[in-house]
């Protein structure tokens, strides 16, 4: 897992040893790569949703638009992260409901419950759309 590499001596006083982590074959590596891509999906979904809402729909509350955009991006990120055979269907459903609960909690704390509800509608719509699109593929995933 760890491979020490001798890169020579610095001033002659000590030998510099660099430990290189090799995650290629570890279990952590796949989760780390999946998390990076899920964060990329989250970021792209949030930015695109916010720009579309900001440029094409005039809203008085930019903070609310940003919250809805975060819910949209969060849905894409979570859906991508859970799109693996490592999670069973009940786990996917449970984690998605926990994510929706988190959105409602944050939305209620920052805004009101009435303004937080559309965030879970956006989340669930994107989440279902992701898996609907995946269902048309032969391997039932959008990852490959």
JSON list of N, CA and C in Angstrom, two decimals, residues 78-144:
[
{"chain": "A", "resi": 78, "resn": "UNK", "atom": "N", "xyz": [-25.78, 13.27, -5.52]},
{"chain": "A", "resi": 78, "resn": "UNK", "atom": "CA", "xyz": [-26.19, 12.09, -4.74]},
{"chain": "A", "resi": 78, "resn": "UNK", "atom": "C", "xyz": [-26.60, 10.94, -5.66]},
{"chain": "A", "resi": 79, "resn": "UNK", "atom": "N", "xyz": [-27.34, 11.26, -6.72]},
{"chain": "A", "resi": 79, "resn": "UNK", "atom": "CA", "xyz": [-27.77, 10.22, -7.65]},
{"chain": "A", "resi": 79, "resn": "UNK", "atom": "C", "xyz": [-26.56, 9.56, -8.31]},
{"chain": "A", "resi": 80, "resn": "UNK", "atom": "N", "xyz": [-25.59, 10.36, -8.71]},
{"chain": "A", "resi": 80, "resn": "UNK", "atom": "CA", "xyz": [-24.39, 9.78, -9.32]},
{"chain": "A", "resi": 80, "resn": "UNK", "atom": "C", "xyz": [-23.63, 8.93, -8.31]},
{"chain": "A", "resi": 81, "resn": "UNK", "atom": "N", "xyz": [-23.47, 9.43, -7.09]},
{"chain": "A", "resi": 81, "resn": "UNK", "atom": "CA", "xyz": [-22.71, 8.70, -6.07]},
{"chain": "A", "resi": 81, "resn": "UNK", "atom": "C", "xyz": [-23.38, 7.37, -5.73]},
{"chain": "A", "resi": 82, "resn": "UNK", "atom": "N", "xyz": [-24.70, 7.34, -5.70]},
{"chain": "A", "resi": 82, "resn": "UNK", "atom": "CA", "xyz": [-25.42, 6.11, -5.34]},
{"chain": "A", "resi": 82, "resn": "UNK", "atom": "C", "xyz": [-25.60, 5.17, -6.52]},
{"chain": "A", "resi": 83, "resn": "UNK", "atom": "N", "xyz": [-25.22, 5.59, -7.71]},
{"chain": "A", "resi": 83, "resn": "UNK", "atom": "CA", "xyz": [-25.39, 4.78, -8.92]},
{"chain": "A", "resi": 83, "resn": "UNK", "atom": "C", "xyz": [-24.27, 3.75, -9.02]},
{"chain": "A", "resi": 84, "resn": "UNK", "atom": "N", "xyz": [-24.32, 2.79, -8.12]},
{"chain": "A", "resi": 84, "resn": "UNK", "atom": "CA", "xyz": [-23.33, 1.72, -8.09]},
{"chain": "A", "resi": 84, "resn": "UNK", "atom": "C", "xyz": [-23.96, 0.48, -7.47]},
{"chain": "A", "resi": 85, "resn": "UNK", "atom": "N", "xyz": [-23.51, -0.70, -7.84]},
{"chain": "A", "resi": 85, "resn": "UNK", "atom": "CA", "xyz": [-24.08, -1.91, -7.23]},
{"chain": "A", "resi": 85, "resn": "UNK", "atom": "C", "xyz": [-23.69, -2.09, -5.76]},
{"chain": "A", "resi": 86, "resn": "UNK", "atom": "N", "xyz": [-22.79, -1.24, -5.25]},
{"chain": "A", "resi": 86, "resn": "UNK", "atom": "CA", "xyz": [-22.41, -1.33, -3.84]},
{"chain": "A", "resi": 86, "resn": "UNK", "atom": "C", "xyz": [-23.55, -0.98, -2.91]},
{"chain": "A", "resi": 87, "resn": "UNK", "atom": "N", "xyz": [-24.50, -0.18, -3.40]},
{"chain": "A", "resi": 87, "resn": "UNK", "atom": "CA", "xyz": [-25.66, 0.22, -2.59]},
{"chain": "A", "resi": 87, "resn": "UNK", "atom": "C", "xyz": [-26.88, -0.57, -3.06]},
{"chain": "A", "resi": 88, "resn": "UNK", "atom": "N", "xyz": [-27.61, -1.14, -2.10]},
{"chain": "A", "resi": 88, "resn": "UNK", "atom": "CA", "xyz": [-28.85, -1.83, -2.43]},
{"chain": "A", "resi": 88, "resn": "UNK", "atom": "C", "xyz": [-29.94, -0.80, -2.66]},
{"chain": "A", "resi": 89, "resn": "UNK", "atom": "N", "xyz": [-31.05, -1.23, -3.23]},
{"chain": "A", "resi": 89, "resn": "UNK", "atom": "CA", "xyz": [-32.16, -0.31, -3.48]},
{"chain": "A", "resi": 89, "resn": "UNK", "atom": "C", "xyz": [-32.69, 0.31, -2.19]},
{"chain": "A", "resi": 90, "resn": "UNK", "atom": "N", "xyz": [-32.88, -0.45, -1.11]},
{"chain": "A", "resi": 90, "resn": "UNK", "atom": "CA", "xyz": [-33.32, 0.20, 0.14]},
{"chain": "A", "resi": 90, "resn": "UNK", "atom": "C", "xyz": [-32.31, 1.23, 0.67]},
{"chain": "A", "resi": 91, "resn": "UNK", "atom": "N", "xyz": [-31.02, 0.96, 0.49]},
{"chain": "A", "resi": 91, "resn": "UNK", "atom": "CA", "xyz": [-30.01, 1.94, 0.91]},
{"chain": "A", "resi": 91, "resn": "UNK", "atom": "C", "xyz": [-30.09, 3.21, 0.06]},
{"chain": "A", "resi": 92, "resn": "UNK", "atom": "N", "xyz": [-30.27, 3.03, -1.24]},
{"chain": "A", "resi": 92, "resn": "UNK", "atom": "CA", "xyz": [-30.39, 4.19, -2.13]},
{"chain": "A", "resi": 92, "resn": "UNK", "atom": "C", "xyz": [-31.61, 5.03, -1.75]},
{"chain": "A", "resi": 93, "resn": "UNK", "atom": "N", "xyz": [-32.73, 4.37, -1.50]},
{"chain": "A", "resi": 93, "resn": "UNK", "atom": "CA", "xyz": [-33.95, 5.09, -1.11]},
{"chain": "A", "resi": 93, "resn": "UNK", "atom": "C", "xyz": [-33.78, 5.78, 0.23]},
{"chain": "A", "resi": 94, "resn": "UNK", "atom": "N", "xyz": [-33.19, 5.07, 1.18]},
{"chain": "A", "resi": 94, "resn": "UNK", "atom": "CA", "xyz": [-32.99, 5.65, 2.51]},
{"chain": "A", "resi": 94, "resn": "UNK", "atom": "C", "xyz": [-32.07, 6.85, 2.48]},
{"chain": "A", "resi": 95, "resn": "UNK", "atom": "N", "xyz": [-30.97, 6.74, 1.74]},
{"chain": "A", "resi": 95, "resn": "UNK", "atom": "CA", "xyz": [-30.04, 7.87, 1.66]},
{"chain": "A", "resi": 95, "resn": "UNK", "atom": "C", "xyz": [-30.65, 9.05, 0.90]},
{"chain": "A", "resi": 96, "resn": "UNK", "atom": "N", "xyz": [-31.45, 8.76, -0.11]},
{"chain": "A", "resi": 96, "resn": "UNK", "atom": "CA", "xyz": [-32.10, 9.87, -0.82]},
{"chain": "A", "resi": 96, "resn": "UNK", "atom": "C", "xyz": [-33.13, 10.56, 0.07]},
{"chain": "A", "resi": 97, "resn": "UNK", "atom": "N", "xyz": [-33.87, 9.80, 0.89]},
{"chain": "A", "resi": 97, "resn": "UNK", "atom": "CA", "xyz": [-34.82, 10.41, 1.81]},
{"chain": "A", "resi": 97, "resn": "UNK", "atom": "C", "xyz": [-34.11, 11.21, 2.89]},
{"chain": "A", "resi": 98, "resn": "UNK", "atom": "N", "xyz": [-32.95, 10.72, 3.33]},
{"chain": "A", "resi": 98, "resn": "UNK", "atom": "CA", "xyz": [-32.17, 11.49, 4.30]},
{"chain": "A", "resi": 98, "resn": "UNK", "atom": "C", "xyz": [-31.69, 12.80, 3.69]},
{"chain": "A", "resi": 99, "resn": "UNK", "atom": "N", "xyz": [-31.28, 12.76, 2.43]},
{"chain": "A", "resi": 99, "resn": "UNK", "atom": "CA", "xyz": [-30.84, 13.98, 1.74]},
{"chain": "A", "resi": 99, "resn": "UNK", "atom": "C", "xyz": [-31.99, 14.97, 1.60]},
{"chain": "A", "resi": 100, "resn": "UNK", "atom": "N", "xyz": [-33.19, 14.46, 1.27]},
{"chain": "A", "resi": 100, "resn": "UNK", "atom": "CA", "xyz": [-34.36, 15.34, 1.17]},
{"chain": "A", "resi": 100, "resn": "UNK", "atom": "C", "xyz": [-34.71, 15.92, 2.53]},
{"chain": "A", "resi": 101, "resn": "UNK", "atom": "N", "xyz": [-34.60, 15.13, 3.57]},
{"chain": "A", "resi": 101, "resn": "UNK", "atom": "CA", "xyz": [-34.86, 15.63, 4.92]},
{"chain": "A", "resi": 101, "resn": "UNK", "atom": "C", "xyz": [-33.87, 16.72, 5.31]},
{"chain": "A", "resi": 102, "resn": "UNK", "atom": "N", "xyz": [-32.62, 16.54, 4.91]},
{"chain": "A", "resi": 102, "resn": "UNK", "atom": "CA", "xyz": [-31.61, 17.56, 5.18]},
{"chain": "A", "resi": 102, "resn": "UNK", "atom": "C", "xyz": [-31.93, 18.86, 4.45]},
{"chain": "A", "resi": 103, "resn": "UNK", "atom": "N", "xyz": [-32.38, 18.74, 3.20]},
{"chain": "A", "resi": 103, "resn": "UNK", "atom": "CA", "xyz": [-32.77, 19.93, 2.45]},
{"chain": "A", "resi": 103, "resn": "UNK", "atom": "C", "xyz": [-33.94, 20.65, 3.11]},
{"chain": "A", "resi": 104, "resn": "UNK", "atom": "N", "xyz": [-34.94, 19.91, 3.56]},
{"chain": "A", "resi": 104, "resn": "UNK", "atom": "CA", "xyz": [-36.09, 20.53, 4.23]},
{"chain": "A", "resi": 104, "resn": "UNK", "atom": "C", "xyz": [-35.65, 21.19, 5.53]},
{"chain": "A", "resi": 105, "resn": "UNK", "atom": "N", "xyz": [-34.79, 20.53, 6.29]},
{"chain": "A", "resi": 105, "resn": "UNK", "atom": "CA", "xyz": [-34.32, 21.10, 7.55]},
{"chain": "A", "resi": 105, "resn": "UNK", "atom": "C", "xyz": [-33.57, 22.40, 7.31]},
{"chain": "A", "resi": 106, "resn": "UNK", "atom": "N", "xyz": [-32.63, 22.40, 6.39]},
{"chain": "A", "resi": 106, "resn": "UNK", "atom": "CA", "xyz": [-31.85, 23.60, 6.10]},
{"chain": "A", "resi": 106, "resn": "UNK", "atom": "C", "xyz": [-32.76, 24.69, 5.52]},
{"chain": "A", "resi": 107, "resn": "UNK", "atom": "N", "xyz": [-33.64, 24.31, 4.61]},
{"chain": "A", "resi": 107, "resn": "UNK", "atom": "CA", "xyz": [-34.56, 25.28, 4.02]},
{"chain": "A", "resi": 107, "resn": "UNK", "atom": "C", "xyz": [-35.50, 25.90, 5.05]},
{"chain": "A", "resi": 108, "resn": "UNK", "atom": "N", "xyz": [-35.94, 25.09, 6.01]},
{"chain": "A", "resi": 108, "resn": "UNK", "atom": "CA", "xyz": [-36.83, 25.60, 7.05]},
{"chain": "A", "resi": 108, "resn": "UNK", "atom": "C", "xyz": [-36.08, 26.53, 8.00]},
{"chain": "A", "resi": 109, "resn": "UNK", "atom": "N", "xyz": [-34.83, 26.20, 8.29]},
{"chain": "A", "resi": 109, "resn": "UNK", "atom": "CA", "xyz": [-34.04, 27.06, 9.18]},
{"chain": "A", "resi": 109, "resn": "UNK", "atom": "C", "xyz": [-33.69, 28.39, 8.52]},
{"chain": "A", "resi": 110, "resn": "UNK", "atom": "N", "xyz": [-33.39, 28.37, 7.25]},
{"chain": "A", "resi": 110, "resn": "UNK", "atom": "CA", "xyz": [-32.98, 29.60, 6.55]},
{"chain": "A", "resi": 110, "resn": "UNK", "atom": "C", "xyz": [-34.20, 30.38, 6.05]},
{"chain": "A", "resi": 111, "resn": "UNK", "atom": "N", "xyz": [-35.17, 29.68, 5.50]},
{"chain": "A", "resi": 111, "resn": "UNK", "atom": "CA", "xyz": [-36.37, 30.33, 4.95]},
{"chain": "A", "resi": 111, "resn": "UNK", "atom": "C", "xyz": [-37.56, 29.87, 5.77]},
{"chain": "A", "resi": 112, "resn": "UNK", "atom": "N", "xyz": [-38.62, 29.46, 5.13]},
{"chain": "A", "resi": 112, "resn": "UNK", "atom": "CA", "xyz": [-39.78, 28.89, 5.82]},
{"chain": "A", "resi": 112, "resn": "UNK", "atom": "C", "xyz": [-40.05, 27.51, 5.24]},
{"chain": "A", "resi": 113, "resn": "UNK", "atom": "N", "xyz": [-40.92, 26.77, 5.89]},
{"chain": "A", "resi": 113, "resn": "UNK", "atom": "CA", "xyz": [-41.24, 25.43, 5.41]},
{"chain": "A", "resi": 113, "resn": "UNK", "atom": "C", "xyz": [-41.87, 25.49, 4.02]},
{"chain": "A", "resi": 114, "resn": "UNK", "atom": "N", "xyz": [-42.71, 26.50, 3.79]},
{"chain": "A", "resi": 114, "resn": "UNK", "atom": "CA", "xyz": [-43.37, 26.63, 2.49]},
{"chain": "A", "resi": 114, "resn": "UNK", "atom": "C", "xyz": [-42.36, 26.87, 1.37]},
{"chain": "A", "resi": 115, "resn": "UNK", "atom": "N", "xyz": [-41.28, 27.55, 1.66]},
{"chain": "A", "resi": 115, "resn": "UNK", "atom": "CA", "xyz": [-40.25, 27.80, 0.66]},
{"chain": "A", "resi": 115, "resn": "UNK", "atom": "C", "xyz": [-39.26, 26.64, 0.56]},
{"chain": "A", "resi": 116, "resn": "UNK", "atom": "N", "xyz": [-39.19, 25.79, 1.58]},
{"chain": "A", "resi": 116, "resn": "UNK", "atom": "CA", "xyz": [-38.27, 24.65, 1.56]},
{"chain": "A", "resi": 116, "resn": "UNK", "atom": "C", "xyz": [-38.83, 23.47, 0.78]},
{"chain": "A", "resi": 117, "resn": "UNK", "atom": "N", "xyz": [-40.14, 23.34, 0.72]},
{"chain": "A", "resi": 117, "resn": "UNK", "atom": "CA", "xyz": [-40.77, 22.20, 0.04]},
{"chain": "A", "resi": 117, "resn": "UNK", "atom": "C", "xyz": [-40.40, 22.10, -1.44]},
{"chain": "A", "resi": 118, "resn": "UNK", "atom": "N", "xyz": [-40.36, 23.20, -2.21]},
{"chain": "A", "resi": 118, "resn": "UNK", "atom": "CA", "xyz": [-39.95, 23.06, -3.62]},
{"chain": "A", "resi": 118, "resn": "UNK", "atom": "C", "xyz": [-38.55, 22.50, -3.82]},
{"chain": "A", "resi": 119, "resn": "UNK", "atom": "N", "xyz": [-37.68, 22.65, -2.83]},
{"chain": "A", "resi": 119, "resn": "UNK", "atom": "CA", "xyz": [-36.34, 22.09, -2.97]},
{"chain": "A", "resi": 119, "resn": "UNK", "atom": "C", "xyz": [-36.38, 20.57, -3.01]},
{"chain": "A", "resi": 120, "resn": "UNK", "atom": "N", "xyz": [-37.26, 19.95, -2.23]},
{"chain": "A", "resi": 120, "resn": "UNK", "atom": "CA", "xyz": [-37.32, 18.49, -2.28]},
{"chain": "A", "resi": 120, "resn": "UNK", "atom": "C", "xyz": [-38.06, 18.02, -3.54]},
{"chain": "A", "resi": 121, "resn": "UNK", "atom": "N", "xyz": [-38.95, 18.87, -4.05]},
{"chain": "A", "resi": 121, "resn": "UNK", "atom": "CA", "xyz": [-39.56, 18.52, -5.33]},
{"chain": "A", "resi": 121, "resn": "UNK", "atom": "C", "xyz": [-38.53, 18.52, -6.46]},
{"chain": "A", "resi": 122, "resn": "UNK", "atom": "N", "xyz": [-37.65, 19.51, -6.45]},
{"chain": "A", "resi": 122, "resn": "UNK", "atom": "CA", "xyz": [-36.56, 19.55, -7.44]},
{"chain": "A", "resi": 122, "resn": "UNK", "atom": "C", "xyz": [-35.64, 18.36, -7.25]},
{"chain": "A", "resi": 123, "resn": "UNK", "atom": "N", "xyz": [-35.29, 18.08, -5.99]},
{"chain": "A", "resi": 123, "resn": "UNK", "atom": "CA", "xyz": [-34.39, 16.97, -5.70]},
{"chain": "A", "resi": 123, "resn": "UNK", "atom": "C", "xyz": [-34.99, 15.65, -6.19]},
{"chain": "A", "resi": 124, "resn": "UNK", "atom": "N", "xyz": [-36.22, 15.39, -5.82]},
{"chain": "A", "resi": 124, "resn": "UNK", "atom": "CA", "xyz": [-36.82, 14.10, -6.19]},
{"chain": "A", "resi": 124, "resn": "UNK", "atom": "C", "xyz": [-37.03, 13.98, -7.69]},
{"chain": "A", "resi": 125, "resn": "UNK", "atom": "N", "xyz": [-37.34, 15.09, -8.36]},
{"chain": "A", "resi": 125, "resn": "UNK", "atom": "CA", "xyz": [-37.51, 15.05, -9.81]},
{"chain": "A", "resi": 125, "resn": "UNK", "atom": "C", "xyz": [-36.20, 14.70, -10.51]},
{"chain": "A", "resi": 126, "resn": "UNK", "atom": "N", "xyz": [-35.13, 15.34, -10.10]},
{"chain": "A", "resi": 126, "resn": "UNK", "atom": "CA", "xyz": [-33.82, 15.06, -10.70]},
{"chain": "A", "resi": 126, "resn": "UNK", "atom": "C", "xyz": [-33.38, 13.64, -10.37]},
{"chain": "A", "resi": 127, "resn": "UNK", "atom": "N", "xyz": [-33.60, 13.22, -9.13]},
{"chain": "A", "resi": 127, "resn": "UNK", "atom": "CA", "xyz": [-33.19, 11.89, -8.70]},
{"chain": "A", "resi": 127, "resn": "UNK", "atom": "C", "xyz": [-33.91, 10.81, -9.52]},
{"chain": "A", "resi": 128, "resn": "UNK", "atom": "N", "xyz": [-35.21, 10.98, -9.69]},
{"chain": "A", "resi": 128, "resn": "UNK", "atom": "CA", "xyz": [-35.99, 10.01, -10.46]},
{"chain": "A", "resi": 128, "resn": "UNK", "atom": "C", "xyz": [-35.59, 10.07, -11.94]},
{"chain": "A", "resi": 129, "resn": "UNK", "atom": "N", "xyz": [-35.36, 11.27, -12.46]},
{"chain": "A", "resi": 129, "resn": "UNK", "atom": "CA", "xyz": [-34.95, 11.41, -13.86]},
{"chain": "A", "resi": 129, "resn": "UNK", "atom": "C", "xyz": [-33.62, 10.71, -14.12]},
{"chain": "A", "resi": 130, "resn": "UNK", "atom": "N", "xyz": [-32.70, 10.83, -13.18]},
{"chain": "A", "resi": 130, "resn": "UNK", "atom": "CA", "xyz": [-31.39, 10.17, -13.33]},
{"chain": "A", "resi": 130, "resn": "UNK", "atom": "C", "xyz": [-31.58, 8.66, -13.49]},
{"chain": "A", "resi": 131, "resn": "UNK", "atom": "N", "xyz": [-32.36, 8.07, -12.61]},
{"chain": "A", "resi": 131, "resn": "UNK", "atom": "CA", "xyz": [-32.55, 6.62, -12.66]},
{"chain": "A", "resi": 131, "resn": "UNK", "atom": "C", "xyz": [-33.47, 6.19, -13.81]},
{"chain": "A", "resi": 132, "resn": "UNK", "atom": "N", "xyz": [-34.36, 7.06, -14.24]},
{"chain": "A", "resi": 132, "resn": "UNK", "atom": "CA", "xyz": [-35.17, 6.76, -15.40]},
{"chain": "A", "resi": 132, "resn": "UNK", "atom": "C", "xyz": [-34.29, 6.69, -16.65]},
{"chain": "A", "resi": 133, "resn": "UNK", "atom": "N", "xyz": [-33.41, 7.65, -16.81]},
{"chain": "A", "resi": 133, "resn": "UNK", "atom": "CA", "xyz": [-32.47, 7.63, -17.93]},
{"chain": "A", "resi": 133, "resn": "UNK", "atom": "C", "xyz": [-31.58, 6.40, -17.85]},
{"chain": "A", "resi": 134, "resn": "UNK", "atom": "N", "xyz": [-31.13, 6.06, -16.64]},
{"chain": "A", "resi": 134, "resn": "UNK", "atom": "CA", "xyz": [-30.27, 4.89, -16.47]},
{"chain": "A", "resi": 134, "resn": "UNK", "atom": "C", "xyz": [-31.02, 3.60, -16.80]},
{"chain": "A", "resi": 135, "resn": "UNK", "atom": "N", "xyz": [-32.32, 3.57, -16.59]},
{"chain": "A", "resi": 135, "resn": "UNK", "atom": "CA", "xyz": [-33.08, 2.34, -16.83]},
{"chain": "A", "resi": 135, "resn": "UNK", "atom": "C", "xyz": [-33.13, 1.97, -18.31]},
{"chain": "A", "resi": 136, "resn": "UNK", "atom": "N", "xyz": [-32.92, 2.94, -19.19]},
{"chain": "A", "resi": 136, "resn": "UNK", "atom": "CA", "xyz": [-32.92, 2.65, -20.62]},
{"chain": "A", "resi": 136, "resn": "UNK", "atom": "C", "xyz": [-31.61, 2.04, -21.10]},
{"chain": "A", "resi": 137, "resn": "UNK", "atom": "N", "xyz": [-30.61, 2.08, -20.28]},
{"chain": "A", "resi": 137, "resn": "UNK", "atom": "CA", "xyz": [-29.32, 1.50, -20.65]},
{"chain": "A", "resi": 137, "resn": "UNK", "atom": "C", "xyz": [-29.32, 0.01, -20.32]},
{"chain": "A", "resi": 138, "resn": "UNK", "atom": "N", "xyz": [-28.51, -0.73, -21.05]},
{"chain": "A", "resi": 138, "resn": "UNK", "atom": "CA", "xyz": [-28.45, -2.18, -20.83]},
{"chain": "A", "resi": 138, "resn": "UNK", "atom": "C", "xyz": [-27.87, -2.54, -19.48]},
{"chain": "A", "resi": 139, "resn": "UNK", "atom": "N", "xyz": [-26.86, -1.79, -19.02]},
{"chain": "A", "resi": 139, "resn": "UNK", "atom": "CA", "xyz": [-26.24, -2.14, -17.74]},
{"chain": "A", "resi": 139, "resn": "UNK", "atom": "C", "xyz": [-26.88, -1.38, -16.56]},
{"chain": "A", "resi": 140, "resn": "UNK", "atom": "N", "xyz": [-27.95, -0.62, -16.80]},
{"chain": "A", "resi": 140, "resn": "UNK", "atom": "CA", "xyz": [-28.75, 0.07, -15.78]},
{"chain": "A", "resi": 140, "resn": "UNK", "atom": "C", "xyz": [-27.95, 1.06, -14.93]},
{"chain": "A", "resi": 141, "resn": "UNK", "atom": "N", "xyz": [-26.95, 1.66, -15.50]},
{"chain": "A", "resi": 141, "resn": "UNK", "atom": "CA", "xyz": [-26.19, 2.68, -14.81]},
{"chain": "A", "resi": 141, "resn": "UNK", "atom": "C", "xyz": [-25.75, 3.72, -15.82]},
{"chain": "A", "resi": 142, "resn": "UNK", "atom": "N", "xyz": [-25.57, 4.93, -15.39]},
{"chain": "A", "resi": 142, "resn": "UNK", "atom": "CA", "xyz": [-25.08, 5.98, -16.28]},
{"chain": "A", "resi": 142, "resn": "UNK", "atom": "C", "xyz": [-23.57, 6.18, -16.14]},
{"chain": "A", "resi": 143, "resn": "UNK", "atom": "N", "xyz": [-22.96, 5.41, -15.28]},
{"chain": "A", "resi": 143, "resn": "UNK", "atom": "CA", "xyz": [-21.54, 5.59, -15.04]},
{"chain": "A", "resi": 143, "resn": "UNK", "atom": "C", "xyz": [-20.67, 5.12, -16.18]},
{"chain": "A", "resi": 144, "resn": "UNK", "atom": "N", "xyz": [-21.11, 4.16, -16.92]},
{"chain": "A", "resi": 144, "resn": "UNK", "atom": "CA", "xyz": [-20.25, 3.59, -17.97]},
{"chain": "A", "resi": 144, "resn": "UNK", "atom": "C", "xyz": [-20.76, 3.94, -19.33]}
]
